[in-house]
mmCIF file of C-alpha atoms and ligand atoms in Angstrom:
data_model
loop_
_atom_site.group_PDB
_atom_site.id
_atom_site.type_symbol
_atom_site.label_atom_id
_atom_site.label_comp_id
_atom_site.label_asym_id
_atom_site.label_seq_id
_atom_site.Cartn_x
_atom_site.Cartn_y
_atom_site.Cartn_z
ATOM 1 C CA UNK A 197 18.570 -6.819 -35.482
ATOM 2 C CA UNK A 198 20.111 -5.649 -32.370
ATOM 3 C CA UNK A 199 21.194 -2.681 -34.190
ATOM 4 C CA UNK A 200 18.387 -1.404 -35.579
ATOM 5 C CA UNK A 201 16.391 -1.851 -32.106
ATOM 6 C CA UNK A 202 18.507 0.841 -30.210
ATOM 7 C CA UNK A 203 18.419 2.962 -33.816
ATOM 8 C CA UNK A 204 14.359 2.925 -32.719
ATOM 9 C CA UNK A 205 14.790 3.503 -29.262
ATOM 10 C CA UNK A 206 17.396 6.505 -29.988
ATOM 11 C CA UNK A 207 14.242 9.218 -29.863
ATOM 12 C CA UNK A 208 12.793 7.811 -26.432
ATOM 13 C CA UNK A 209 15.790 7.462 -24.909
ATOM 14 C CA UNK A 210 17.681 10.306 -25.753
ATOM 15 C CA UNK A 211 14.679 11.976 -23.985
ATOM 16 C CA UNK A 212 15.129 10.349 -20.985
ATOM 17 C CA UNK A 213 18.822 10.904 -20.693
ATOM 18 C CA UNK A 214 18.004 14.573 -21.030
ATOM 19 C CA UNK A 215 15.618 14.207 -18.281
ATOM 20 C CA UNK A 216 17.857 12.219 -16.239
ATOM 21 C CA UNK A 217 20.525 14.561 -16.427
ATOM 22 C CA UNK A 218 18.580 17.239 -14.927
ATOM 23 C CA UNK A 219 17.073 15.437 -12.569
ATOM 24 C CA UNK A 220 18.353 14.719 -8.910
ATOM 25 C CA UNK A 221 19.218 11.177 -10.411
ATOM 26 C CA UNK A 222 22.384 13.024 -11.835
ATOM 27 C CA UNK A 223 24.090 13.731 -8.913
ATOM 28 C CA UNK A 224 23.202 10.503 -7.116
ATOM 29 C CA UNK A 225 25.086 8.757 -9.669
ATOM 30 C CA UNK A 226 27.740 10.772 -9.822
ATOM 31 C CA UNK A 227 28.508 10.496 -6.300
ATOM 32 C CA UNK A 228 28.319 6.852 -6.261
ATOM 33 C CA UNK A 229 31.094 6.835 -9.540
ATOM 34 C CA UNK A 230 33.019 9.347 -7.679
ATOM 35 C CA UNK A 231 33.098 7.592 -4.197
ATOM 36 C CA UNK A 232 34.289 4.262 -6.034
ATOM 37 C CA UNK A 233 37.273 5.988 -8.008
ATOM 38 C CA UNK A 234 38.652 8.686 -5.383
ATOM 39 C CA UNK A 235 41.788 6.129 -5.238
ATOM 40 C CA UNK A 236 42.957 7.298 -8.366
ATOM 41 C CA UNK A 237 45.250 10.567 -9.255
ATOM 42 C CA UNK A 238 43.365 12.779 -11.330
ATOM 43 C CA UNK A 239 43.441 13.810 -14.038
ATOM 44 C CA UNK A 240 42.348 10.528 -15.637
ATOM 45 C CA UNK A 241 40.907 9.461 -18.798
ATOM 46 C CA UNK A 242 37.518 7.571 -18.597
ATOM 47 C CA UNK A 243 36.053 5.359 -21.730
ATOM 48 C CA UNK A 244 32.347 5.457 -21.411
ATOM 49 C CA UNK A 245 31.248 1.690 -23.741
ATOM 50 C CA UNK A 246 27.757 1.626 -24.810
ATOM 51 C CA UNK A 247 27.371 5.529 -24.019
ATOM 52 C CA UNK A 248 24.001 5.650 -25.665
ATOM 53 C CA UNK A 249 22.776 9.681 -25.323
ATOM 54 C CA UNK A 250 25.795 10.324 -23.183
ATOM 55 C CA UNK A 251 24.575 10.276 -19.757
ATOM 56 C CA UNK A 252 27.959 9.569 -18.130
ATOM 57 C CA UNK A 253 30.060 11.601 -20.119
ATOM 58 C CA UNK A 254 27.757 14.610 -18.839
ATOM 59 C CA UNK A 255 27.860 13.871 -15.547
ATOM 60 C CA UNK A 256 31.388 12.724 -15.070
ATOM 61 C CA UNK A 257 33.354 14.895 -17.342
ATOM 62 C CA UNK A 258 35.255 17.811 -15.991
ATOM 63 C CA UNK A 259 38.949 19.239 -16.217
ATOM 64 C CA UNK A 260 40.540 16.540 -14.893
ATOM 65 C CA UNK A 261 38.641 13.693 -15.905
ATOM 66 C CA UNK A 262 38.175 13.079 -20.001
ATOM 67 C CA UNK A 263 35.451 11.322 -20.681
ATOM 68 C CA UNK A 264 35.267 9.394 -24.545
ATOM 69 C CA UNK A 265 32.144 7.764 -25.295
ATOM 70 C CA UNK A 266 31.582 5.078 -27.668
ATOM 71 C CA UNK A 267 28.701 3.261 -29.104
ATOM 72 C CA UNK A 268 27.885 0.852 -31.899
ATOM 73 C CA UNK A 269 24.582 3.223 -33.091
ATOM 74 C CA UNK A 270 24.992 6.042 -35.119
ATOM 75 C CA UNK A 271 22.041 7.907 -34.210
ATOM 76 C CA UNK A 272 22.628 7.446 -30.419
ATOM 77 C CA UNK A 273 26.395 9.051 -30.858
ATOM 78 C CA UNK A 274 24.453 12.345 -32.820
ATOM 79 C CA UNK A 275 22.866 12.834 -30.057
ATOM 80 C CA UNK A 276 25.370 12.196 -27.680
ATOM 81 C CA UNK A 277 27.344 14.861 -29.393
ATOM 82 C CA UNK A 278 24.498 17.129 -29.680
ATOM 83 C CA UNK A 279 23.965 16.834 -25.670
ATOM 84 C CA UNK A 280 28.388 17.376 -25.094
ATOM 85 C CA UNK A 281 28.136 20.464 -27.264
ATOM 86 C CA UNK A 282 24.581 21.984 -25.522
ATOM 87 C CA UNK A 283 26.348 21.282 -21.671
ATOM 88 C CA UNK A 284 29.836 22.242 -22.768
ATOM 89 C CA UNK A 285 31.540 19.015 -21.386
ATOM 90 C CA UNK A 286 35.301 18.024 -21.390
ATOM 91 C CA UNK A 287 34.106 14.973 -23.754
ATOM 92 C CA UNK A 288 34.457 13.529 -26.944
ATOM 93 C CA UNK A 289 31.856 10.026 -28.646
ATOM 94 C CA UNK A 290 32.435 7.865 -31.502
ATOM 95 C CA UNK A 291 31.017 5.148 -33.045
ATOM 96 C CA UNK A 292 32.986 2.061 -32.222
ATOM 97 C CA UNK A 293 31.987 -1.599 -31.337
ATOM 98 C CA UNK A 294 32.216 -2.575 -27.375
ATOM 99 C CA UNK A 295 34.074 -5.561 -28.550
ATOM 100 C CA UNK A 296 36.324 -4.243 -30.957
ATOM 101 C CA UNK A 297 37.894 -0.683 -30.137
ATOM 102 C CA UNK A 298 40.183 1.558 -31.858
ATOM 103 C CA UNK A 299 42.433 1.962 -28.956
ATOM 104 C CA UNK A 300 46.142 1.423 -28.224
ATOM 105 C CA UNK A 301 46.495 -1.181 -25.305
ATOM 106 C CA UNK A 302 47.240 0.921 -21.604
ATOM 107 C CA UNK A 303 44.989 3.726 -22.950
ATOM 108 C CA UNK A 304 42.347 4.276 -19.920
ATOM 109 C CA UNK A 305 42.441 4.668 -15.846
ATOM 110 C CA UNK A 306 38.609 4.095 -15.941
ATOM 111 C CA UNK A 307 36.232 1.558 -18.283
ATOM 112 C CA UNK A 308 33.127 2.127 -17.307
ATOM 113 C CA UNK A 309 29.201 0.820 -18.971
ATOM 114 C CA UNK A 310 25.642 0.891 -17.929
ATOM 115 C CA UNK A 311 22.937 -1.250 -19.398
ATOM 116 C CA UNK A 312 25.268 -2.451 -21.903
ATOM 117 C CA UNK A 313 26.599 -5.668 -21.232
ATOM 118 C CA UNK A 314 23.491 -7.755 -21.522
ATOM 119 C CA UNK A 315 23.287 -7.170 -24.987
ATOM 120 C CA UNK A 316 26.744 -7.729 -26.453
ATOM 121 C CA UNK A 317 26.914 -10.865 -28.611
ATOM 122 C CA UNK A 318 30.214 -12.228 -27.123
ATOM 123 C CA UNK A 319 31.116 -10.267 -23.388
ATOM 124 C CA UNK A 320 33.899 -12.834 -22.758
ATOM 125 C CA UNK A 321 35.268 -11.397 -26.149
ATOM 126 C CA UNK A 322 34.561 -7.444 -24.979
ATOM 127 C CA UNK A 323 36.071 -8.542 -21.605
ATOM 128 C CA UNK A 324 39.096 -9.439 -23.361
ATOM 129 C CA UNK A 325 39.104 -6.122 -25.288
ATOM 130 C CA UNK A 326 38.481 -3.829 -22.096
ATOM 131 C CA UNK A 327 41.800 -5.850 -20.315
ATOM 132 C CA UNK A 328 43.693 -4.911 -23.593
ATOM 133 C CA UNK A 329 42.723 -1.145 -23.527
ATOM 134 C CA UNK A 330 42.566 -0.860 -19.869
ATOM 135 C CA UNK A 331 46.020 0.161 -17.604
ATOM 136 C CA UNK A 332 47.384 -1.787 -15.289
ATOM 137 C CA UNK A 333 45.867 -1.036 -11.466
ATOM 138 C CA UNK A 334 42.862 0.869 -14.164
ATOM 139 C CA UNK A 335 39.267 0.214 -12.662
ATOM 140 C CA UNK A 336 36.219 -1.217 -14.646
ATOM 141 C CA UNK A 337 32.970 -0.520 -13.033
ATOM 142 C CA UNK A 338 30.161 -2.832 -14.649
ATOM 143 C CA UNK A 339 25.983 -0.997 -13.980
ATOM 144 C CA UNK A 340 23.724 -3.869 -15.616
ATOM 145 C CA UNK A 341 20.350 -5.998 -14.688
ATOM 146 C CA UNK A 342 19.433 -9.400 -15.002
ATOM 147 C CA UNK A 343 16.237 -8.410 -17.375
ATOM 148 C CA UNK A 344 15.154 -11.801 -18.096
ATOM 149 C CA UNK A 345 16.471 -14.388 -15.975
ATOM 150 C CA UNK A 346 12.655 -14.889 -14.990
ATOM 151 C CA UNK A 347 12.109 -16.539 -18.287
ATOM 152 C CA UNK A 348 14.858 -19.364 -17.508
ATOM 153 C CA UNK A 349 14.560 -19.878 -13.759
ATOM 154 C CA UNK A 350 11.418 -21.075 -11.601
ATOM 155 C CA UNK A 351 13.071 -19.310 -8.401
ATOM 156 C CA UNK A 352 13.649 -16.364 -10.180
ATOM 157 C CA UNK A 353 9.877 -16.464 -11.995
ATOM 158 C CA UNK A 354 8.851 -16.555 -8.248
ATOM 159 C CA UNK A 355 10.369 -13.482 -7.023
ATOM 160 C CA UNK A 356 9.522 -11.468 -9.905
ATOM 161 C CA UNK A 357 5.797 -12.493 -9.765
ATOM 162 C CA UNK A 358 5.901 -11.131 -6.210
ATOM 163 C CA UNK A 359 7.814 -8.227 -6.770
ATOM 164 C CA UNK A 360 5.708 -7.777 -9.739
ATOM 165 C CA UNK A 361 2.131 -7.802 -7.267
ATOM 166 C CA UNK A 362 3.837 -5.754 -4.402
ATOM 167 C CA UNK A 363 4.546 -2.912 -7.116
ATOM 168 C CA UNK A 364 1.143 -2.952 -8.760
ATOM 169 C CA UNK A 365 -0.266 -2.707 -5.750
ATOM 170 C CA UNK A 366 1.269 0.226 -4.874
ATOM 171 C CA UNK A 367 -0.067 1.787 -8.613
ATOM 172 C CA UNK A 368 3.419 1.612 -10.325
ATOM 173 C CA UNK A 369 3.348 0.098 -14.164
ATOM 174 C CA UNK A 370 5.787 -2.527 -14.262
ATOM 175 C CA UNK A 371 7.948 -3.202 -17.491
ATOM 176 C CA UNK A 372 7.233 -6.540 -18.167
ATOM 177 C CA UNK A 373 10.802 -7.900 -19.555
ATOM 178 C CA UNK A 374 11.027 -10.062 -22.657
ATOM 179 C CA UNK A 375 6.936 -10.735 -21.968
ATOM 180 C CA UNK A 376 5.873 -12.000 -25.970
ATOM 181 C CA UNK A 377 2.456 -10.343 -25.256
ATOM 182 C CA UNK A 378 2.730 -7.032 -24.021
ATOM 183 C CA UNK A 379 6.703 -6.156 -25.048
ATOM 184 C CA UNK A 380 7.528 -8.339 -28.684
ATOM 185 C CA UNK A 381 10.095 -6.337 -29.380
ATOM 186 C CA UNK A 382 11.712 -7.073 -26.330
ATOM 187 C CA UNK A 383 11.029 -10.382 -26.256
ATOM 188 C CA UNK A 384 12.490 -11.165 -30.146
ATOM 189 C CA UNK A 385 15.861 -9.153 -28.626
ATOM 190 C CA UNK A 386 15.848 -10.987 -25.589
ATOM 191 C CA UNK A 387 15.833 -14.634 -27.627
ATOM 192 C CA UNK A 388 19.056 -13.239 -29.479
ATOM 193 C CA UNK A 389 20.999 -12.018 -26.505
ATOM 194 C CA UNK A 390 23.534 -14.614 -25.038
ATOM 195 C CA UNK A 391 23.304 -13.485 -21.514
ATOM 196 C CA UNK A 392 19.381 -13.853 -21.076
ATOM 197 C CA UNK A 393 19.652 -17.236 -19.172
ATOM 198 C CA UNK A 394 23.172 -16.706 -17.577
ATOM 199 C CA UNK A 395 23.566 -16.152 -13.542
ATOM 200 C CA UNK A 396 24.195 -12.818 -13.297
ATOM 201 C CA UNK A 397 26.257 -11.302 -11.681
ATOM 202 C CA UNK A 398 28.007 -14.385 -10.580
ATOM 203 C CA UNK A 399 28.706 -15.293 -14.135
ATOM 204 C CA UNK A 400 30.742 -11.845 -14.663
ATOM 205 C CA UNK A 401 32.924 -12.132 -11.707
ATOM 206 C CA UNK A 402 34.142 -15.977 -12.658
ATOM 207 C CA UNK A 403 34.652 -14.454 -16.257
ATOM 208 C CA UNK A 404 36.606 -11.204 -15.278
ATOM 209 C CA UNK A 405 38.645 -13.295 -12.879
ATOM 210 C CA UNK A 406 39.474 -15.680 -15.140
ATOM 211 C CA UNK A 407 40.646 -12.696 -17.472
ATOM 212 C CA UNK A 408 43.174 -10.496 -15.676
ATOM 213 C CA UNK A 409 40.732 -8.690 -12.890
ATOM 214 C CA UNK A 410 40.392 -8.663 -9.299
ATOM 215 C CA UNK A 411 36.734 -8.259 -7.714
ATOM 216 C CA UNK A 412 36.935 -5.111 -5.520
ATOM 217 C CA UNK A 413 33.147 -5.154 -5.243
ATOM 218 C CA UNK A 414 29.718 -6.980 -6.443
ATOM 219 C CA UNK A 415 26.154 -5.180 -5.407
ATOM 220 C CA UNK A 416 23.346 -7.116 -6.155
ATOM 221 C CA UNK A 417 21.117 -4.190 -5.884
ATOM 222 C CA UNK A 418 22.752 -1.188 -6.354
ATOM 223 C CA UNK A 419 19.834 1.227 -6.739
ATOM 224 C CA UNK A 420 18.955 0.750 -3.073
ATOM 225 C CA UNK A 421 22.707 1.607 -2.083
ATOM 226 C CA UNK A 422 22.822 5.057 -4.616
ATOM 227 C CA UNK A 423 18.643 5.976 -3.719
ATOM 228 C CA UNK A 424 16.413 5.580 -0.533
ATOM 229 C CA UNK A 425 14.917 2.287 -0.199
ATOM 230 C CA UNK A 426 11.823 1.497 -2.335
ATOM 231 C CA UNK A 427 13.097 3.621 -5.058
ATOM 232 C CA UNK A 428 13.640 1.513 -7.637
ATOM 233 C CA UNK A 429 9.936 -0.343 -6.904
ATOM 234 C CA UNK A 430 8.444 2.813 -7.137
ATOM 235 C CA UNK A 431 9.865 3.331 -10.405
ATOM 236 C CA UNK A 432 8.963 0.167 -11.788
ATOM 237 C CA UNK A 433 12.237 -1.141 -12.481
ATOM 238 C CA UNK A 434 11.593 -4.435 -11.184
ATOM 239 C CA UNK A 435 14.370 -6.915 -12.528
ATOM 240 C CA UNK A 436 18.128 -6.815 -10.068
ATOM 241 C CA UNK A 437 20.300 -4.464 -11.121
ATOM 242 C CA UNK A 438 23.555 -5.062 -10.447
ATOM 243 C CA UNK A 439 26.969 -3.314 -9.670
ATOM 244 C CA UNK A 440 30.281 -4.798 -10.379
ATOM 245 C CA UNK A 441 33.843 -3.224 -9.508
ATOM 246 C CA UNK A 442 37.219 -4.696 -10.558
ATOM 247 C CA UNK A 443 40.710 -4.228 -10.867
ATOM 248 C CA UNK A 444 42.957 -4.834 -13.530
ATOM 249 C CA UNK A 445 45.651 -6.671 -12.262
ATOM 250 C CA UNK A 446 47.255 -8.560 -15.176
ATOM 251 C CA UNK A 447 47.107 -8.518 -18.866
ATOM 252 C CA UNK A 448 46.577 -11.240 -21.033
HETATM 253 C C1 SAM B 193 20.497 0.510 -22.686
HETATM 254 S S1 SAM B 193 21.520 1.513 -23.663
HETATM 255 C C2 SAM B 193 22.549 2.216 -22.396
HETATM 256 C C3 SAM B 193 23.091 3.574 -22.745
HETATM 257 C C4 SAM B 193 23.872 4.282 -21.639
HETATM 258 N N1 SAM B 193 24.970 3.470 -21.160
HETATM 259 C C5 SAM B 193 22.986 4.680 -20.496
HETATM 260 O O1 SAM B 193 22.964 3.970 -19.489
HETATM 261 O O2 SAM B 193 22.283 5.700 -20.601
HETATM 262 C C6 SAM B 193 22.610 0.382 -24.464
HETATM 263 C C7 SAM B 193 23.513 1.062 -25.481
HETATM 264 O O3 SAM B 193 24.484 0.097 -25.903
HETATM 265 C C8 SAM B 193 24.746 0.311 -27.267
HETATM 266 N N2 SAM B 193 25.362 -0.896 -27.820
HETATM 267 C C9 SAM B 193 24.765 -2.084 -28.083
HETATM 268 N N3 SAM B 193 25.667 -2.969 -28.578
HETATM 269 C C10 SAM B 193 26.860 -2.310 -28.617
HETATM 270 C C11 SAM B 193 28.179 -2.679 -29.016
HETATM 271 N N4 SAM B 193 28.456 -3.897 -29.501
HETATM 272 N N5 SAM B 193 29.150 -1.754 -28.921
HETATM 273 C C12 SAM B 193 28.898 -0.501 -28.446
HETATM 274 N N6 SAM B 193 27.668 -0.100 -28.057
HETATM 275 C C13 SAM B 193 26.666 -0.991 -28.137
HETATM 276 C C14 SAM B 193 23.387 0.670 -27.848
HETATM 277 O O4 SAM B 193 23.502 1.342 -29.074
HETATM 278 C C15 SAM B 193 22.814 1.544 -26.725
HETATM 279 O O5 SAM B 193 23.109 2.898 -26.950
#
């Protein structure tokens, strides 16, 4: 099931990555990514998990820095490649599961995921995987939202209503996480993932600490640190989203 709902979303979202890429948004991001991992000696190898259409390996490949992005969806990897071949970019994808790579332990300087986490099955298990593959002193920087925490948690319900009125006043359409009326499909992935009721992202940094990583940094809204203020309300993106960097520091 979770499967075939990104195969459906590959269209629509391979769109937006496209648009993304050549939009201002691009260089935003990459100067956040490039800020938090100027400590390291280039060049570097980076492992992109849950790459979807390739967004980061476009904007963070270049001589120096390899980029290899993997994803679980066929469909989403084609066009990936498609989008490495069109911008020329120092990048390779493959299909692979988040939780179960292909790679020798000590292979990467850099793990890095957006969006991805949320919908893994088992994350303690990928968590696991990522300290296997990663090098010692090698950096994982987590990107991911707490989509439907509303559903589980009165406080939470609160602030989203709010957040929810304050953007539709201002005329933005609001995407309406796991809501059974207006987004089903959302709402039957949403009932599948393990993550929708978990404390996010406090329950990642007692995980990754508890599996061979030191917390460098948690942002609890990271949008507002990488864009001017308001921008992710204007954009509709109304649930937190989240920015986690750590260290590996031992292996397990
Ligand atoms: C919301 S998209 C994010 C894509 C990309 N990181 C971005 O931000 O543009 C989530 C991606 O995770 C992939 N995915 C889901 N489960 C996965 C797994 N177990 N292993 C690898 N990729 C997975 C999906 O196929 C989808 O492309």
């Amino acid at each position: 099931m979770i499967k075939d709902y990104w195969v459906n979303a590959t269209e629509n979202f391979s769109k937006n990555t496209e648009k993304q890429f050549n939009s201002h948004e691009a260089i935003k991001w990459a100067d956040f990514i490039l800020n938090e991992i100027k400590e390291l000696e280039e060049p570097i190898e980076i492992l992109d998990i849950g790459t979807g259409a390739g967004f980061f390996p476009l904007i963070l490949s270049s001589e120096t820095r390899h980029v290899i992005g993997i994803d679980l969806t066929e469909t989403m990897i084609e066009e990936a490649s498609n989008k490495i071949k069109k911008y020329k970019v120092n990048s390779d994808v493959l299909v692979m599961d988040a939780q179960d790579t292909s790679f020798k332990d000590n292979s990467f300087d850099i793990i890095i995921c957006r969006n991805l986490v949320w919908t893994l099955p088992d994350p303690i298990k990928a968590y696991k995987e990522w300290n296997r593959i990663l090098k010692k002193d090698g950096l994982l920087l987590i990107f991911d939202g707490s989509w439907y925490i509303h559903h589980y948690d009165e406080e939470h319900k609160k602030i989203f209503n709010k957040k929810r009125k304050e953007m539709e006043n201002l005329g933005v359409e609001v995407y309406l996480y796991g809501d059974k009326e207006t987004r089903p499909d959302d709402y039957n992935l949403m009932l599948e993932t393990y993550l929708k009721d978990k404390y996010r992202p406090e329950w990642d940094v007692k995980n990754l600490t508890e599996l061979g990583f030191d917390i460098e940094k948690v942002l609890e809204e990271y949008m507002d640190v990488m864009f001017e203020k308001d921008y992710r309300a204007k954009q509709g993106m109304i649930a937190p989203l989240f920015f986690i960097k750590a260290k590996k520091i031992k292996a397990l």
